[in-house]
Every structure is written in structure tokens, then in C-alpha cells.
PDB file of C-alpha atoms in Angstrom:
ATOM      1  CA  MET A   1     -21.153 -76.339 -50.974  1.00 48.00           C
ATOM      2  CA  SER A   2     -20.827 -75.000 -47.435  1.00 59.00           C
ATOM      3  CA  ASP A   3     -23.027 -76.469 -44.682  1.00 77.00           C
ATOM      4  CA  ASP A   4     -24.135 -73.008 -43.563  1.00 79.00           C
ATOM      5  CA  ARG A   5     -26.026 -72.096 -46.762  1.00 76.00           C
ATOM      6  CA  CYS A   6     -29.264 -73.337 -48.283  1.00 76.00           C
ATOM      7  CA  GLU A   7     -28.815 -75.406 -51.393  1.00 77.00           C
ATOM      8  CA  LEU A   8     -31.709 -73.621 -53.078  1.00 74.00           C
ATOM      9  CA  LEU A   9     -33.276 -70.168 -52.842  1.00 78.00           C
ATOM     10  CA  CYS A  10     -36.503 -70.396 -50.841  1.00 80.00           C
ATOM     11  CA  ILE A  11     -37.680 -67.143 -49.258  1.00 82.00           C
ATOM     12  CA  ASP A  12     -40.863 -67.026 -47.194  1.00 85.00           C
ATOM     13  CA  PHE A  13     -41.319 -63.450 -48.393  1.00 86.00           C
ATOM     14  CA  ASP A  14     -44.191 -62.342 -46.152  1.00 90.00           C
ATOM     15  CA  HIS A  15     -42.516 -63.629 -42.995  1.00 91.00           C
ATOM     16  CA  ALA A  16     -39.027 -62.402 -43.971  1.00 89.00           C
ATOM     17  CA  GLU A  17     -40.301 -58.947 -45.002  1.00 92.00           C
ATOM     18  CA  ALA A  18     -42.267 -58.533 -41.756  1.00 92.00           C
ATOM     19  CA  LEU A  19     -39.146 -59.361 -39.746  1.00 91.00           C
ATOM     20  CA  ARG A  20     -36.976 -57.053 -41.866  1.00 90.00           C
ATOM     21  CA  ALA A  21     -39.439 -54.187 -41.404  1.00 92.00           C
ATOM     22  CA  ALA A  22     -39.433 -54.731 -37.621  1.00 92.00           C
ATOM     23  CA  LEU A  23     -35.641 -54.429 -37.281  1.00 91.00           C
ATOM     24  CA  PRO A  24     -34.328 -51.262 -35.603  1.00 90.00           C
ATOM     25  CA  ASP A  25     -32.885 -48.687 -38.005  1.00 92.00           C
ATOM     26  CA  VAL A  26     -29.165 -48.582 -38.766  1.00 92.00           C
ATOM     27  CA  GLU A  27     -28.506 -45.677 -36.364  1.00 93.00           C
ATOM     28  CA  ALA A  28     -30.131 -47.512 -33.442  1.00 91.00           C
ATOM     29  CA  ILE A  29     -28.183 -50.689 -34.233  1.00 92.00           C
ATOM     30  CA  THR A  30     -24.958 -48.675 -34.477  1.00 91.00           C
ATOM     31  CA  ARG A  31     -25.562 -47.106 -31.023  1.00 91.00           C
ATOM     32  CA  ARG A  32     -26.240 -50.553 -29.538  1.00 89.00           C
ATOM     33  CA  ALA A  33     -23.098 -51.960 -31.132  1.00 91.00           C
ATOM     34  CA  GLU A  34     -21.041 -49.081 -29.674  1.00 91.00           C
ATOM     35  CA  ARG A  35     -22.434 -49.781 -26.208  1.00 91.00           C
ATOM     36  CA  LEU A  36     -21.672 -53.470 -26.481  1.00 90.00           C
ATOM     37  CA  ARG A  37     -18.201 -52.685 -27.855  1.00 91.00           C
ATOM     38  CA  ALA A  38     -17.580 -50.469 -24.818  1.00 92.00           C
ATOM     39  CA  LEU A  39     -18.215 -53.467 -22.549  1.00 91.00           C
ATOM     40  CA  ALA A  40     -16.010 -55.758 -24.663  1.00 91.00           C
ATOM     41  CA  ASP A  41     -12.843 -54.670 -22.822  1.00 93.00           C
ATOM     42  CA  PRO A  42     -12.170 -56.675 -19.621  1.00 93.00           C
ATOM     43  CA  THR A  43     -11.249 -53.587 -17.558  1.00 94.00           C
ATOM     44  CA  ARG A  44     -14.342 -51.661 -18.671  1.00 95.00           C
ATOM     45  CA  LEU A  45     -16.509 -54.683 -17.944  1.00 93.00           C
ATOM     46  CA  ARG A  46     -14.964 -54.940 -14.447  1.00 94.00           C
ATOM     47  CA  VAL A  47     -15.615 -51.222 -13.897  1.00 96.00           C
ATOM     48  CA  ALA A  48     -19.232 -51.674 -15.005  1.00 95.00           C
ATOM     49  CA  HIS A  49     -19.646 -54.642 -12.635  1.00 93.00           C
ATOM     50  CA  ALA A  50     -18.169 -52.601  -9.777  1.00 95.00           C
ATOM     51  CA  LEU A  51     -20.553 -49.721 -10.504  1.00 96.00           C
ATOM     52  CA  HIS A  52     -23.470 -52.119 -10.668  1.00 94.00           C
ATOM     53  CA  ALA A  53     -22.569 -53.566  -7.261  1.00 92.00           C
ATOM     54  CA  GLY A  54     -21.524 -50.267  -5.668  1.00 91.00           C
ATOM     55  CA  THR A  55     -24.138 -48.026  -7.271  1.00 89.00           C
ATOM     56  CA  GLU A  56     -21.960 -44.871  -7.212  1.00 95.00           C
ATOM     57  CA  LEU A  57     -18.183 -44.776  -6.833  1.00 96.00           C
ATOM     58  CA  CYS A  58     -15.290 -42.372  -7.328  1.00 94.00           C
ATOM     59  CA  VAL A  59     -12.256 -43.141  -9.508  1.00 94.00           C
ATOM     60  CA  CYS A  60     -10.110 -43.846  -6.433  1.00 93.00           C
ATOM     61  CA  ASP A  61     -12.498 -46.531  -5.181  1.00 95.00           C
ATOM     62  CA  LEU A  62     -12.950 -47.998  -8.666  1.00 95.00           C
ATOM     63  CA  ALA A  63      -9.176 -48.195  -9.196  1.00 95.00           C
ATOM     64  CA  TRP A  64      -8.784 -50.074  -5.914  1.00 96.00           C
ATOM     65  CA  ILE A  65     -11.715 -52.391  -6.643  1.00 95.00           C
ATOM     66  CA  VAL A  66     -10.641 -53.373 -10.167  1.00 94.00           C
ATOM     67  CA  GLY A  67      -6.914 -53.410  -9.384  1.00 94.00           C
ATOM     68  CA  SER A  68      -5.845 -50.827 -11.961  1.00 94.00           C
ATOM     69  CA  SER A  69      -4.334 -47.353 -11.838  1.00 94.00           C
ATOM     70  CA  GLN A  70      -6.566 -44.302 -11.470  1.00 94.00           C
ATOM     71  CA  GLY A  71      -5.373 -43.058 -14.859  1.00 95.00           C
ATOM     72  CA  LEU A  72      -6.365 -46.292 -16.594  1.00 95.00           C
ATOM     73  CA  VAL A  73      -9.738 -46.438 -14.840  1.00 96.00           C
ATOM     74  CA  SER A  74     -10.372 -42.780 -15.696  1.00 95.00           C
ATOM     75  CA  HIS A  75      -9.597 -43.536 -19.352  1.00 96.00           C
ATOM     76  CA  HIS A  76     -12.061 -46.442 -19.356  1.00 96.00           C
ATOM     77  CA  LEU A  77     -14.711 -44.356 -17.589  1.00 96.00           C
ATOM     78  CA  ARG A  78     -14.452 -41.744 -20.354  1.00 95.00           C
ATOM     79  CA  GLN A  79     -15.090 -44.471 -22.924  1.00 95.00           C
ATOM     80  CA  LEU A  80     -18.036 -45.836 -20.966  1.00 96.00           C
ATOM     81  CA  ARG A  81     -19.435 -42.324 -20.582  1.00 96.00           C
ATOM     82  CA  SER A  82     -19.024 -41.592 -24.294  1.00 94.00           C
ATOM     83  CA  ALA A  83     -20.956 -44.808 -25.049  1.00 94.00           C
ATOM     84  CA  GLY A  84     -23.770 -43.583 -22.779  1.00 94.00           C
ATOM     85  CA  LEU A  85     -23.269 -46.352 -20.216  1.00 96.00           C
ATOM     86  CA  VAL A  86     -21.911 -44.220 -17.350  1.00 97.00           C
ATOM     87  CA  THR A  87     -22.697 -40.790 -15.992  1.00 97.00           C
ATOM     88  CA  SER A  88     -20.792 -38.654 -13.505  1.00 95.00           C
ATOM     89  CA  ARG A  89     -21.381 -35.852 -11.059  1.00 94.00           C
ATOM     90  CA  ARG A  90     -19.008 -33.672  -9.088  1.00 94.00           C
ATOM     91  CA  ASP A  91     -19.252 -33.882  -5.292  1.00 90.00           C
ATOM     92  CA  GLY A  92     -16.824 -31.268  -3.970  1.00 92.00           C
ATOM     93  CA  LYS A  93     -13.378 -32.472  -5.033  1.00 92.00           C
ATOM     94  CA  LEU A  94     -14.642 -35.938  -5.978  1.00 91.00           C
ATOM     95  CA  VAL A  95     -16.198 -37.078  -9.231  1.00 92.00           C
ATOM     96  CA  MET A  96     -18.741 -39.808  -8.627  1.00 96.00           C
ATOM     97  CA  TYR A  97     -19.659 -42.317 -11.340  1.00 97.00           C
ATOM     98  CA  ARG A  98     -22.699 -44.527 -11.801  1.00 97.00           C
ATOM     99  CA  LEU A  99     -24.222 -46.639 -14.528  1.00 97.00           C
ATOM    100  CA  THR A 100     -26.941 -44.985 -16.570  1.00 97.00           C
ATOM    101  CA  PRO A 101     -30.234 -46.856 -16.912  1.00 96.00           C
ATOM    102  CA  ILE A 102     -29.066 -47.914 -20.390  1.00 94.00           C
ATOM    103  CA  GLY A 103     -25.739 -49.016 -18.864  1.00 95.00           C
ATOM    104  CA  GLN A 104     -27.526 -51.112 -16.246  1.00 94.00           C
ATOM    105  CA  HIS A 105     -29.794 -52.670 -18.846  1.00 92.00           C
ATOM    106  CA  THR A 106     -26.930 -53.354 -21.265  1.00 90.00           C
ATOM    107  CA  LEU A 107     -24.819 -54.952 -18.551  1.00 89.00           C
ATOM    108  CA  THR A 108     -27.597 -57.169 -17.238  1.00 87.00           C
ATOM    109  CA  ALA A 109     -28.758 -58.092 -20.761  1.00 84.00           C
ATOM    110  CA  THR A 110     -25.301 -59.242 -21.853  1.00 76.00           C
ATOM    111  CA  VAL A 111     -24.138 -61.090 -18.750  1.00 68.00           C
ATOM    112  CA  PRO A 112     -25.861 -64.035 -17.045  1.00 69.00           C
ATOM    113  CA  ALA A 113     -27.726 -62.930 -13.907  1.00 59.00           C
ATOM    114  CA  ALA A 114     -25.538 -65.116 -11.677  1.00 60.00           C
ATOM    115  CA  GLU A 115     -22.484 -63.112 -12.803  1.00 58.00           C
ATOM    116  CA  VAL A 116     -24.119 -59.662 -12.428  1.00 52.00           C
ATOM    117  CA  ASP A 117     -25.666 -60.045  -8.966  1.00 56.00           C
ATOM    118  CA  PRO A 118     -22.923 -59.870  -6.317  1.00 56.00           C
ATOM    119  CA  ALA A 119     -24.976 -61.991  -3.858  1.00 51.00           C
TER     120      ALA A 119
END
């Protein structure tokens, strides 16, 4: 028998059912998984860190900061935006990006504070 399974069936039904009932629904879990998946790519995670430190940046600045091409950074920003982690606004000829509140929370909740804070 595997070490990661109980050798007998012993469910504390009341406790287990209360926990099961308190779990978020499947749609909420799916959205959270998509957000976490969006941060699973090293370039997207670097972009998110740069936006966290810089508050609001254009693609040109982000490309310089993370050391990637503007096209690649733009591609990753689209994925972050589609996951609800980044928002953008047009400022004349520039498009400025920033983390959404959910993006900020997701980043800080998944990375140790010492790695998130640039200080």
C-alpha cells in the first residue's frame, strides 16, 4: 500500500462535509487557477513584478526592464489582461499598464513578501 493513503476508511463526516460546503464553487476555483497559471510563466511573472514596483508602465519601459522584446512583452501583457491581472489605458500614443487589485493580491499572495517588495 502507498504511504500517502489511509489504510482504512475513516471519515469525520460532519467536519469533512462542513469543509466541503465551504469550498468556493468550481467556476471561482477555475478563475483562480487561470490567474495563477498566468503568473506561472517566468516572463509574465517578471512583468507582474515590474508593474508592482513601477505601478504603471508602458510596453517600451516593460520590455527594457524585463529584458525582452516589445512584441513578446505585449503578448504576455495580453495574457495577463485576459486573466484579469492587468489593465491598460491609452495616454495619447502610449498604452499604460498596471496591475489590477486582483493582480496585486494574486502576486503578493503567491510570492514571499521579501521577493515582492523592491526595497
